[in-house]
CSV table of C-alpha atoms and ligand atoms in Angstrom, one decimal:
chain,number,residue,atom,x,y,z
J,44,MET,CA,28.5,-13.9,-44.8
J,45,LEU,CA,28.9,-17.9,-44.9
J,46,ALA,CA,26.0,-20.0,-43.4
J,47,CYS,CA,28.3,-20.9,-40.5
J,48,ASP,CA,29.4,-17.5,-40.0
J,49,THR,CA,25.9,-16.9,-39.0
J,50,CYS,CA,25.6,-19.6,-36.7
J,51,ASP,CA,28.7,-18.7,-34.9
J,52,ALA,CA,27.4,-15.1,-35.1
J,53,TRP,CA,24.5,-16.0,-32.9
J,54,THR,CA,26.9,-17.7,-30.4
J,55,LEU,CA,28.7,-14.6,-30.1
J,56,PHE,CA,25.4,-12.7,-29.6
J,57,LEU,CA,24.9,-15.0,-26.7
J,58,GLU,CA,28.1,-14.6,-25.3
J,59,PHE,CA,27.6,-10.7,-25.2
J,60,ALA,CA,24.0,-11.1,-24.1
J,61,LYS,CA,25.1,-13.3,-21.1
J,62,SER,CA,27.4,-10.6,-20.1
J,63,ARG,CA,24.4,-8.0,-19.9
J,64,CYS,CA,21.6,-10.1,-18.4
J,65,SER,CA,21.1,-11.9,-15.1
J,66,ALA,CA,21.6,-15.5,-15.1
J,67,THR,CA,18.1,-16.2,-14.5
J,68,ALA,CA,16.9,-13.7,-17.4
J,69,PHE,CA,19.3,-15.8,-19.7
J,70,GLY,CA,18.3,-19.2,-18.6
J,71,ASN,CA,14.4,-18.2,-19.1
J,72,TRP,CA,14.8,-16.2,-22.1
J,73,LEU,CA,17.5,-16.7,-24.3
J,74,LEU,CA,18.9,-20.3,-23.8
J,75,PRO,CA,15.6,-21.8,-24.9
J,76,ILE,CA,16.4,-20.1,-28.4
J,77,LYS,CA,17.4,-22.5,-31.1
J,78,VAL,CA,19.2,-21.8,-34.3
J,79,ILE,CA,17.4,-24.2,-37.0
J,80,ASP,CA,19.0,-22.9,-40.1
J,81,SER,CA,21.2,-19.6,-41.2
J,82,THR,CA,22.3,-18.7,-44.3
J,83,SER,CA,24.5,-15.7,-45.2
J,84,ASP,CA,21.4,-13.2,-45.0
J,85,GLU,CA,18.9,-15.0,-42.8
J,86,ILE,CA,18.9,-16.8,-39.7
J,87,VAL,CA,16.0,-18.8,-38.5
J,88,LEU,CA,15.5,-19.2,-35.1
J,89,GLU,CA,13.1,-21.5,-33.2
J,90,VAL,CA,11.3,-20.0,-30.2
J,91,PRO,CA,8.7,-21.8,-27.6
J,92,ASN,CA,6.5,-19.1,-27.8
J,93,ILE,CA,5.8,-15.3,-28.9
J,94,PHE,CA,7.1,-13.9,-25.5
J,95,VAL,CA,10.6,-14.7,-26.1
J,96,GLN,CA,10.2,-13.6,-29.7
J,97,GLU,CA,9.1,-10.4,-28.3
J,98,TYR,CA,11.5,-10.4,-25.3
J,99,LEU,CA,14.5,-10.6,-28.2
J,100,MET,CA,13.4,-8.0,-30.1
J,101,ALA,CA,12.4,-5.6,-27.4
J,102,ASN,CA,15.5,-5.8,-25.5
J,103,TYR,CA,18.5,-6.7,-28.2
J,104,LYS,CA,17.5,-5.3,-31.6
J,105,GLU,CA,20.2,-2.8,-31.8
J,106,GLU,CA,22.8,-5.7,-30.8
J,107,LEU,CA,21.1,-8.4,-33.0
J,108,CYS,CA,21.9,-5.7,-35.8
J,109,SER,CA,25.4,-5.6,-35.4
J,110,PHE,CA,25.8,-9.4,-34.8
J,111,LEU,CA,23.4,-10.9,-37.3
J,112,PRO,CA,22.6,-10.4,-41.0
J,113,VAL,CA,20.3,-7.2,-41.5
J,114,ASP,CA,17.3,-6.8,-44.0
J,115,PRO,CA,17.1,-4.0,-46.5
J,116,THR,CA,14.6,-2.1,-43.9
J,117,GLY,CA,17.6,-2.4,-41.5
J,118,GLU,CA,15.8,-4.8,-39.2
J,119,PRO,CA,17.7,-8.1,-37.9
J,120,ALA,CA,17.1,-10.6,-40.7
J,121,ILE,CA,15.6,-13.1,-38.1
J,122,LYS,CA,12.8,-15.6,-39.2
J,123,PHE,CA,11.0,-17.0,-36.2
J,124,VAL,CA,9.4,-20.3,-35.9
J,125,ILE,CA,7.2,-20.9,-32.9
J,126,VAL,CA,7.6,-24.4,-31.4
J,127,PRO,CA,5.6,-24.7,-28.2
J,128,PRO,CA,7.4,-26.9,-25.8
J,129,LYS,CA,5.9,-30.4,-25.2
J,130,PRO,CA,3.1,-30.3,-22.6
J,131,VAL,CA,4.4,-31.4,-19.2
J,132,LEU,CA,1.9,-32.9,-16.7
J,133,THR,CA,1.5,-30.7,-13.7
J,134,ALA,CA,1.9,-33.5,-11.3
J,135,ALA,CA,5.1,-34.7,-12.6
J,136,LYS,CA,7.6,-32.4,-11.7
J,137,PRO,CA,10.7,-31.9,-13.8
J,138,VAL,CA,13.7,-33.9,-12.4
J,139,LEU,CA,17.3,-33.4,-13.0
J,140,ALA,CA,19.4,-36.4,-12.7
J,141,VAL,CA,22.7,-35.2,-11.8
J,142,GLU,CA,25.6,-37.7,-12.2
J,143,ILE,CA,28.2,-37.8,-9.4
J,144,PRO,CA,31.3,-39.4,-10.4
J,145,ASP,CA,32.2,-41.1,-7.1
J,146,GLY,CA,35.0,-43.5,-8.4
J,147,VAL,CA,33.1,-46.5,-8.0
J,148,SER,CA,29.7,-46.0,-9.6
J,149,LYS,CA,27.6,-43.2,-10.6
J,150,ARG,CA,24.6,-42.2,-8.7
J,151,GLU,CA,21.8,-40.0,-9.3
J,152,VAL,CA,20.4,-36.9,-7.3
J,153,LYS,CA,16.8,-36.6,-7.9
J,154,LEU,CA,16.2,-32.6,-7.9
J,155,ASN,CA,13.7,-30.3,-9.2
J,156,ALA,CA,15.5,-28.6,-12.1
J,157,ASN,CA,13.6,-25.2,-11.2
J,158,TYR,CA,14.5,-25.3,-7.4
J,159,ARG,CA,17.5,-23.6,-7.3
J,160,PHE,CA,18.9,-20.5,-5.4
J,161,GLU,CA,18.8,-18.3,-8.2
J,162,THR,CA,15.0,-18.7,-8.5
J,163,PHE,CA,14.3,-18.1,-5.0
J,164,ILE,CA,13.0,-14.9,-4.5
J,165,GLU,CA,14.3,-13.4,-1.1
J,166,GLY,CA,12.0,-11.2,1.0
J,167,PRO,CA,12.0,-10.2,4.8
J,168,ALA,CA,10.2,-13.7,5.4
J,169,ASN,CA,12.6,-16.0,4.3
J,170,GLN,CA,16.0,-14.0,4.0
J,171,PHE,CA,17.3,-15.8,7.1
J,172,VAL,CA,16.7,-19.0,6.2
J,173,LYS,CA,17.9,-18.2,2.7
J,174,SER,CA,21.3,-17.3,3.9
J,175,ALA,CA,21.3,-20.1,6.3
J,176,ALA,CA,20.7,-22.9,3.3
J,177,PHE,CA,23.1,-20.9,1.1
J,178,GLY,CA,25.7,-20.8,4.1
J,179,VAL,CA,25.2,-24.5,4.4
J,180,ALA,CA,25.5,-25.0,0.8
J,181,CYS,CA,29.2,-22.9,0.6
J,182,ARG,CA,30.5,-25.2,3.3
J,183,PRO,CA,28.8,-28.2,3.7
J,184,GLY,CA,29.6,-30.0,7.5
J,185,LEU,CA,31.6,-27.0,8.4
J,186,THR,CA,28.9,-24.3,9.4
J,187,TYR,CA,26.0,-25.9,11.1
J,188,ASN,CA,25.9,-29.8,10.6
J,189,LEU,CA,22.3,-29.8,10.5
J,190,LEU,CA,20.0,-27.4,9.4
J,191,PHE,CA,16.4,-27.6,10.2
J,192,ILE,CA,13.9,-25.5,7.8
J,193,HIS,CA,10.3,-25.4,9.1
J,194,GLY,CA,7.1,-23.5,8.0
J,195,GLY,CA,3.8,-23.8,6.3
J,196,VAL,CA,2.7,-25.4,3.1
J,197,GLY,CA,3.8,-24.2,-0.2
J,198,LEU,CA,6.5,-21.4,1.5
J,199,GLY,CA,9.4,-22.9,-0.6
J,200,LYS,CA,11.1,-25.5,2.0
J,201,THR,CA,11.3,-28.1,-0.7
J,202,HIS,CA,12.8,-25.3,-3.1
J,203,LEU,CA,15.4,-24.4,-0.6
J,204,LEU,CA,16.3,-27.9,0.2
J,205,HIS,CA,16.9,-28.9,-3.5
J,206,SER,CA,18.9,-25.5,-3.8
J,207,VAL,CA,21.2,-26.9,-1.4
J,208,GLY,CA,21.5,-30.0,-3.4
J,209,HIS,CA,22.1,-28.3,-6.9
J,210,TYR,CA,24.7,-26.2,-5.4
J,211,ILE,CA,26.8,-28.7,-3.4
J,212,CYS,CA,26.8,-30.9,-6.7
J,213,GLU,CA,27.8,-28.3,-8.8
J,214,ASN,CA,30.3,-26.7,-6.5
J,215,HIS,CA,31.6,-29.3,-4.5
J,216,ARG,CA,31.7,-32.3,-7.0
J,217,LYS,CA,33.5,-34.5,-4.9
J,218,LEU,CA,30.6,-34.5,-2.0
J,219,LYS,CA,28.0,-37.2,-2.3
J,220,VAL,CA,24.6,-35.9,-2.0
J,221,GLN,CA,21.5,-37.9,-1.2
J,222,CYS,CA,18.1,-35.9,-1.2
J,223,ILE,CA,15.2,-38.1,0.1
J,224,THR,CA,11.7,-37.6,1.0
J,225,THR,CA,10.8,-39.2,4.7
J,226,GLU,CA,8.4,-41.3,2.7
J,227,ALA,CA,10.6,-42.6,0.4
J,228,PHE,CA,13.3,-43.3,3.1
J,229,ILE,CA,10.6,-45.2,5.1
J,230,ASN,CA,9.6,-47.3,1.8
J,231,GLU,CA,13.3,-47.9,1.1
J,232,LEU,CA,13.8,-49.3,4.7
J,233,VAL,CA,10.9,-51.5,4.5
J,234,ASP,CA,12.1,-53.0,1.3
J,235,HIS,CA,15.4,-53.6,2.7
J,236,LEU,CA,14.0,-55.3,5.7
J,237,LYS,CA,12.0,-57.6,3.6
J,238,ASN,CA,15.0,-58.6,1.3
J,239,LYS,CA,17.0,-58.8,4.7
J,240,SER,CA,19.4,-56.0,3.4
J,241,VAL,CA,19.0,-53.5,6.0
J,242,ASP,CA,22.7,-53.9,6.5
J,243,ARG,CA,23.7,-52.7,3.0
J,244,LEU,CA,21.4,-49.7,3.3
J,245,LYS,CA,23.0,-48.6,6.4
J,246,ARG,CA,26.2,-48.9,5.0
J,247,PHE,CA,25.5,-46.8,2.2
J,248,TYR,CA,24.1,-43.9,4.3
J,249,ARG,CA,26.9,-44.3,6.7
J,250,SER,CA,29.8,-44.2,4.1
J,251,ASP,CA,28.4,-43.1,1.0
J,252,VAL,CA,26.5,-40.1,1.8
J,253,ASP,CA,28.3,-36.7,2.6
J,254,VAL,CA,25.4,-34.3,2.3
J,255,LEU,CA,21.9,-35.8,3.3
J,256,LEU,CA,18.8,-33.7,2.3
J,257,VAL,CA,15.5,-35.0,3.9
J,258,ASP,CA,12.3,-33.7,2.8
J,259,ASP,CA,9.2,-33.5,5.2
J,260,ILE,CA,10.2,-35.2,8.5
J,261,GLN,CA,6.8,-34.5,9.7
J,262,PHE,CA,6.0,-38.0,7.9
J,263,LEU,CA,8.2,-39.9,10.4
J,264,GLN,CA,5.5,-39.3,13.1
J,265,ASN,CA,3.8,-42.2,14.3
J,266,ARG,CA,6.1,-44.8,12.6
J,267,LEU,CA,7.9,-45.7,15.6
J,268,ASN,CA,9.6,-48.6,14.2
J,269,PHE,CA,11.7,-46.2,11.7
J,270,GLU,CA,12.4,-43.1,14.3
J,271,GLU,CA,15.4,-45.2,15.8
J,272,GLU,CA,16.8,-46.1,12.3
J,273,PHE,CA,16.5,-42.2,11.6
J,274,CYS,CA,18.2,-41.3,14.8
J,275,ASN,CA,21.1,-43.5,14.4
J,276,MET,CA,21.5,-42.4,10.8
J,277,PHE,CA,21.9,-38.6,11.6
J,278,GLU,CA,24.2,-39.1,14.9
J,279,THR,CA,26.4,-41.3,12.5
J,280,LEU,CA,26.4,-38.4,9.9
J,281,ILE,CA,26.7,-35.6,12.5
J,282,ASN,CA,29.6,-37.4,14.3
J,283,GLN,CA,31.5,-37.7,10.9
J,284,ASN,CA,31.0,-34.1,10.3
J,285,LYS,CA,28.7,-34.8,7.4
J,286,GLN,CA,26.0,-32.2,6.5
J,287,ILE,CA,22.2,-32.9,7.1
J,288,VAL,CA,19.3,-30.5,6.2
J,289,ILE,CA,15.7,-31.5,7.2
J,290,THR,CA,12.5,-29.8,6.2
J,291,CYS,CA,9.3,-30.1,8.1
J,292,ASP,CA,6.1,-28.4,8.5
J,293,LYS,CA,6.4,-27.5,12.4
J,294,PRO,CA,9.3,-26.7,14.7
J,295,PRO,CA,11.0,-29.5,16.4
J,296,SER,CA,9.7,-29.0,19.7
J,297,GLN,CA,6.1,-29.7,18.2
J,298,LEU,CA,6.9,-33.1,16.4
J,299,LYS,CA,5.7,-36.4,18.1
J,300,LEU,CA,8.8,-37.8,18.1
J,301,SER,CA,11.2,-39.3,20.7
J,302,GLU,CA,13.2,-36.8,23.1
J,303,ARG,CA,16.3,-38.0,21.6
J,304,LEU,CA,15.5,-37.3,18.0
J,305,ILE,CA,13.8,-34.1,18.9
J,306,ALA,CA,16.8,-32.9,20.9
J,307,ARG,CA,19.1,-33.9,18.1
J,308,MET,CA,17.2,-31.7,15.5
J,309,GLU,CA,17.0,-28.8,18.1
J,310,TRP,CA,20.9,-29.0,18.4
J,311,GLY,CA,21.3,-27.7,14.7
J,312,LEU,CA,20.3,-24.5,13.5
J,313,VAL,CA,16.5,-24.0,13.4
J,314,ALA,CA,15.3,-21.7,10.7
J,315,HIS,CA,11.8,-20.4,10.2
J,316,ILE,CA,10.6,-19.9,6.8
J,317,GLY,CA,7.8,-17.4,6.8
J,318,VAL,CA,5.0,-15.9,4.5
J,319,PRO,CA,6.4,-13.6,2.0
J,320,GLU,CA,5.0,-10.1,2.1
J,321,LEU,CA,3.2,-8.2,-0.5
J,322,GLU,CA,6.3,-6.9,-2.3
J,323,THR,CA,8.1,-10.2,-2.3
J,324,ARG,CA,4.7,-11.8,-3.6
J,325,VAL,CA,4.5,-9.4,-6.3
J,326,ALA,CA,8.4,-10.2,-7.3
J,327,ILE,CA,7.5,-13.9,-7.2
J,328,ILE,CA,4.6,-13.5,-9.4
J,329,GLN,CA,6.6,-11.4,-11.8
J,330,HIS,CA,9.5,-14.1,-11.9
J,331,LYS,CA,7.1,-16.8,-12.5
J,332,ALA,CA,5.2,-15.3,-15.1
J,333,GLN,CA,8.7,-14.1,-16.8
J,334,GLN,CA,9.8,-17.9,-16.7
J,335,LYS,CA,6.6,-18.7,-18.6
J,336,GLY,CA,7.2,-15.9,-21.4
J,337,LEU,CA,3.9,-14.3,-19.7
J,338,ASN,CA,4.1,-10.6,-19.3
J,339,ILE,CA,1.8,-9.3,-16.4
J,340,PRO,CA,1.4,-5.9,-15.7
J,341,ASN,CA,2.8,-4.5,-12.4
J,342,LYS,CA,-0.9,-3.5,-11.1
J,343,VAL,CA,-2.3,-6.9,-11.9
J,344,ALA,CA,0.7,-8.6,-10.0
J,345,PHE,CA,-0.7,-6.6,-6.9
J,346,PHE,CA,-4.0,-7.4,-7.5
J,347,ILE,CA,-3.0,-11.3,-7.4
J,348,ALA,CA,-0.7,-10.8,-4.4
J,349,GLU,CA,-3.4,-9.1,-2.5
J,350,HIS,CA,-5.7,-11.7,-2.8
J,351,ILE,CA,-3.5,-14.7,-2.4
J,352,TYR,CA,-1.1,-14.3,0.5
J,353,ASN,CA,-0.2,-17.4,2.4
J,354,ASN,CA,1.0,-20.1,0.1
J,355,VAL,CA,3.3,-19.4,-2.8
J,356,ARG,CA,2.3,-22.8,-4.6
J,357,GLN,CA,-1.3,-20.9,-5.0
J,358,LEU,CA,0.4,-18.0,-6.3
J,359,GLU,CA,2.2,-20.2,-9.1
J,360,GLY,CA,-1.3,-21.9,-9.9
J,361,ALA,CA,-2.9,-18.5,-10.4
J,362,VAL,CA,0.0,-17.4,-13.0
J,363,ASN,CA,-0.1,-20.8,-14.5
J,364,ARG,CA,-4.1,-20.6,-15.0
J,365,LEU,CA,-3.7,-17.0,-16.2
J,366,SER,CA,-1.0,-18.1,-18.6
J,367,ALA,CA,-3.1,-21.1,-19.9
J,368,GLN,CA,-5.9,-19.0,-20.3
J,369,CYS,CA,-4.2,-16.2,-22.6
J,370,ARG,CA,-2.8,-18.6,-24.7
J,371,LEU,CA,-5.7,-20.8,-25.4
J,372,LEU,CA,-8.3,-17.8,-25.8
J,373,ASP,CA,-5.6,-15.6,-26.9
J,374,LEU,CA,-6.7,-12.8,-24.3
J,375,ASN,CA,-4.8,-10.0,-22.9
J,376,ILE,CA,-4.0,-9.8,-19.2
J,377,THR,CA,-6.5,-7.2,-17.7
J,378,GLU,CA,-7.6,-7.0,-14.0
J,379,GLU,CA,-11.1,-8.3,-15.1
J,380,LEU,CA,-9.6,-11.6,-16.5
J,381,VAL,CA,-7.5,-11.7,-13.4
J,382,GLU,CA,-10.3,-11.3,-11.0
J,383,GLN,CA,-12.6,-14.1,-13.0
J,384,THR,CA,-9.7,-16.3,-12.8
J,385,LEU,CA,-9.0,-15.9,-9.1
J,386,ARG,CA,-12.6,-16.0,-8.2
J,387,GLU,CA,-12.8,-19.5,-9.8
J,388,MET,CA,-9.6,-20.4,-8.1
J,389,LEU,CA,-10.7,-19.0,-4.5
J,390,GLN,CA,-14.4,-19.9,-5.1
J,391,HIS,CA,-15.2,-21.4,-1.9
J,392,ASN,CA,-17.1,-24.6,-0.9
J,393,PRO,CA,-20.6,-23.4,0.0
J,394,HIS,CA,-21.0,-26.4,2.3
J,395,GLN,CA,-17.9,-25.8,4.1
J,396,LYS,CA,-18.8,-24.2,7.2
J,397,ILE,CA,-16.6,-21.1,8.3
J,398,THR,CA,-15.5,-21.1,12.2
J,399,VAL,CA,-14.6,-18.2,14.3
J,400,ASP,CA,-11.0,-19.8,14.3
J,401,GLN,CA,-10.5,-19.2,10.9
J,402,ILE,CA,-11.4,-15.7,10.9
J,403,LEU,CA,-9.3,-15.0,14.1
J,404,LYS,CA,-6.3,-16.7,12.0
J,405,SER,CA,-6.9,-14.6,8.7
J,406,VAL,CA,-7.5,-11.6,10.9
J,407,ALA,CA,-4.4,-12.2,12.9
J,408,THR,CA,-2.1,-12.7,9.8
J,409,ILE,CA,-3.2,-9.6,8.0
J,410,PHE,CA,-2.7,-7.3,11.0
J,411,GLN,CA,0.4,-9.3,12.2
J,412,VAL,CA,-1.4,-9.6,15.6
J,413,LYS,CA,-1.6,-12.6,18.1
J,414,ILE,CA,-4.8,-14.3,18.3
J,415,SER,CA,-4.3,-14.5,21.9
J,416,ASP,CA,-4.2,-10.7,21.9
J,417,ILE,CA,-7.3,-10.3,19.7
J,418,LYS,CA,-9.3,-12.4,22.3
J,419,GLY,CA,-7.6,-10.8,25.1
J,420,THR,CA,-8.3,-7.4,27.1
J,421,CYS,CA,-5.7,-5.2,25.8
J,422,ARG,CA,-7.0,-2.2,24.5
J,423,THR,CA,-4.4,-0.6,22.4
J,424,LYS,CA,-5.1,0.6,18.9
J,425,GLU,CA,-3.1,-2.0,17.3
J,426,ILE,CA,-5.5,-4.7,18.9
J,427,ALA,CA,-8.6,-3.0,19.2
J,428,LEU,CA,-9.0,-2.5,15.5
J,429,PRO,CA,-8.1,-6.3,14.3
J,430,ARG,CA,-10.5,-7.5,17.6
J,431,GLN,CA,-13.2,-5.3,15.9
J,432,VAL,CA,-12.8,-6.5,12.4
J,433,ALA,CA,-12.8,-10.0,13.7
J,434,MET,CA,-16.0,-9.5,15.3
J,435,TYR,CA,-17.5,-7.8,12.5
J,436,LEU,CA,-16.3,-10.8,10.0
J,437,ALA,CA,-18.1,-13.4,12.6
J,438,LEU,CA,-21.1,-11.5,12.3
J,439,LYS,CA,-21.4,-11.3,8.9
J,440,MET,CA,-19.9,-14.5,7.9
J,441,ILE,CA,-21.5,-17.0,10.6
J,442,LYS,CA,-25.0,-17.8,11.3
J,443,GLU,CA,-24.9,-18.0,15.0
J,444,SER,CA,-26.5,-16.2,17.9
J,445,LEU,CA,-24.9,-12.9,19.1
J,446,GLN,CA,-24.7,-14.7,22.6
J,447,THR,CA,-22.8,-17.5,20.9
J,448,LEU,CA,-20.2,-15.5,19.0
J,449,GLY,CA,-19.5,-13.0,21.5
J,450,SER,CA,-18.6,-16.0,23.9
J,451,TYR,CA,-15.9,-16.8,21.5
J,452,PHE,CA,-14.3,-13.4,22.0
J,453,ASN,CA,-15.1,-13.2,25.7
J,454,ARG,CA,-17.3,-10.5,24.9
J,455,THR,CA,-20.7,-9.5,25.5
J,456,HIS,CA,-23.3,-9.3,22.3
J,457,SER,CA,-23.7,-5.6,22.6
J,458,THR,CA,-19.8,-5.2,22.5
J,459,LEU,CA,-20.3,-7.3,19.2
J,460,LEU,CA,-22.9,-5.0,17.8
J,461,HIS,CA,-21.1,-2.0,18.5
J,462,ALA,CA,-17.7,-3.4,17.0
J,463,CYS,CA,-19.7,-4.2,14.0
J,464,LYS,CA,-21.2,-1.0,13.4
J,465,ASN,CA,-18.0,1.0,14.2
J,466,ILE,CA,-16.3,-1.2,11.4
J,467,GLU,CA,-18.9,-0.6,9.0
J,468,LYS,CA,-18.6,3.1,9.6
J,469,ARG,CA,-14.9,3.2,9.3
J,470,MET,CA,-15.2,1.3,5.9
J,471,THR,CA,-17.2,4.1,4.1
J,472,SER,CA,-13.8,6.3,4.2
J,473,ASP,CA,-11.1,3.9,5.0
J,474,GLU,CA,-9.7,2.4,1.6
J,475,MET,CA,-6.9,0.4,3.5
J,476,LEU,CA,-9.4,-1.0,6.0
J,477,ARG,CA,-11.8,-1.9,3.3
J,478,ARG,CA,-8.8,-3.8,1.2
J,479,GLN,CA,-7.7,-5.7,4.4
J,480,ILE,CA,-11.0,-6.8,5.4
J,481,SER,CA,-11.7,-8.0,1.6
J,482,MET,CA,-8.4,-9.9,1.7
J,483,ILE,CA,-9.5,-11.4,4.9
J,484,GLU,CA,-12.7,-12.5,3.1
J,485,ARG,CA,-11.3,-13.9,0.4
J,486,ASN,CA,-8.8,-15.8,2.6
J,487,ILE,CA,-11.1,-17.5,4.6
J,488,ALA,CA,-13.3,-18.1,1.6
J,489,SER,CA,-10.6,-20.1,-0.1
I,1029,ADP,P1,6.9,-26.4,0.6
I,1029,ADP,O1,8.0,-27.5,0.6
I,1029,ADP,O2,7.3,-25.5,1.7
I,1029,ADP,O3,5.5,-26.9,0.8
I,1029,ADP,P2,7.8,-25.9,-2.0
I,1029,ADP,O4,9.1,-25.5,-1.9
I,1029,ADP,O5,7.2,-27.1,-2.7
I,1029,ADP,O6,6.9,-25.6,-1.1
I,1029,ADP,O7,7.2,-24.4,-3.0
I,1029,ADP,C1,6.1,-24.3,-3.4
I,1029,ADP,C2,6.3,-23.9,-4.7
I,1029,ADP,O8,6.4,-22.3,-4.7
I,1029,ADP,C3,7.1,-24.4,-5.9
I,1029,ADP,O9,6.9,-24.3,-7.1
I,1029,ADP,C4,8.4,-23.3,-5.5
I,1029,ADP,O10,9.3,-23.1,-6.5
I,1029,ADP,C5,7.6,-21.8,-5.0
I,1029,ADP,N1,8.4,-21.0,-4.4
I,1029,ADP,C6,8.3,-20.9,-3.0
I,1029,ADP,N2,8.8,-19.8,-2.5
I,1029,ADP,C7,9.4,-19.5,-3.6
I,1029,ADP,C8,10.3,-18.1,-3.3
I,1029,ADP,N3,10.7,-17.2,-2.4
I,1029,ADP,N4,10.8,-17.9,-4.6
I,1029,ADP,C9,10.5,-18.7,-5.7
I,1029,ADP,N5,9.6,-19.6,-5.7
I,1029,ADP,C10,8.9,-19.9,-4.6
I,1030,MG,MG1,7.7,-29.5,0.4
């Protein structure tokens, strides 16, 4: 076989593999592999880590044998060279520059290369918002002119916003996409004000933008001078049937902004992004691990997902830490290692005082009930149990008198003691309850 034949054979193999696996798996596992040398009886492949090598051999050995040279023992004749990618500082997110031919000049859209629909894991808590974002990306300006995505920190708002950007850049190439953070926009505006060139900026947003993606609009609060400019810009774009997507940490009604601007945003489709459930969190962990070429046993993934449950960024942090530890110290991922890593991550600051509000919030999240119900008078089982758990934890974690603690729950001190005894008793036989309480404790401690 000629050298270039072997090289071509690799290309053919890639084409074959592409039709057999998901785009994400292909991108994560096979695309990073480079051919660095090939002869008629051997091919030398560069891989970023041992996991990619193992993945390839574990999943495609037979196919490799039919596409590539085979050694005398019948194994694919591949020599692997591991070349780790250059370390990337975590603070600097990779930025993809997409050039859009717009007839006149070339502009850059700054989008995080990892934030794509393909890499967004769906579950009941984010399915609606993902569909809404995808709908907008498929038919920009036609479905809902304005999509408003809101939800807590680290739940994927920016990820979805950039996904819309990528999708439109790739599938509606004529459309001009502008993705900005609210801070950056304000800074830009300030610069233009200084240079007396605001008109140019306005003209740009009026005539050179088809899709405007605005991240973190909550930062517009208390920036009175700029509110009107935003409002004008939104209205102009909406009136031209352009597409706007906004992200925020709260719903429009809770923003301290002018009524006019709030009304504008509420007029669009308002979609909430919630905290992913256990199974989704496990899928996210597995996905992030796979991206890093890390193999996390399912049991361990569940373990992590049970301990970190209200922030996907933190889940990612845990995977990154584990990955670093495994590589640096050459360790296997065991539950023990994970426990130690998580303990370090979630180690709580001893100076930080725990409050009843923190306890109520965590209990309400885990048991999926409202804080007002816990503090209220309803006696149904669904409410009574979380209420008793909250009292038990308050007694255990907060050093205050029974009377004071009781007053937070509108209960007497004897009710508090009763709740505490009851929960302690139940915990001896109820594994599920023990787990729930341990999750709440860790959450509060983090
Ligand atoms: P937010 O903007 O809501 O604070 P980000 O979009 O920055 O959160 O998400 C934080 C991190 O978590 C990012 O690295 C993102 O890729 C990841 N992430 C969040 N939700 C998901 C999801 N559903 N699937 C995959 N990754 C996610
Ligand atoms: Mg964000």
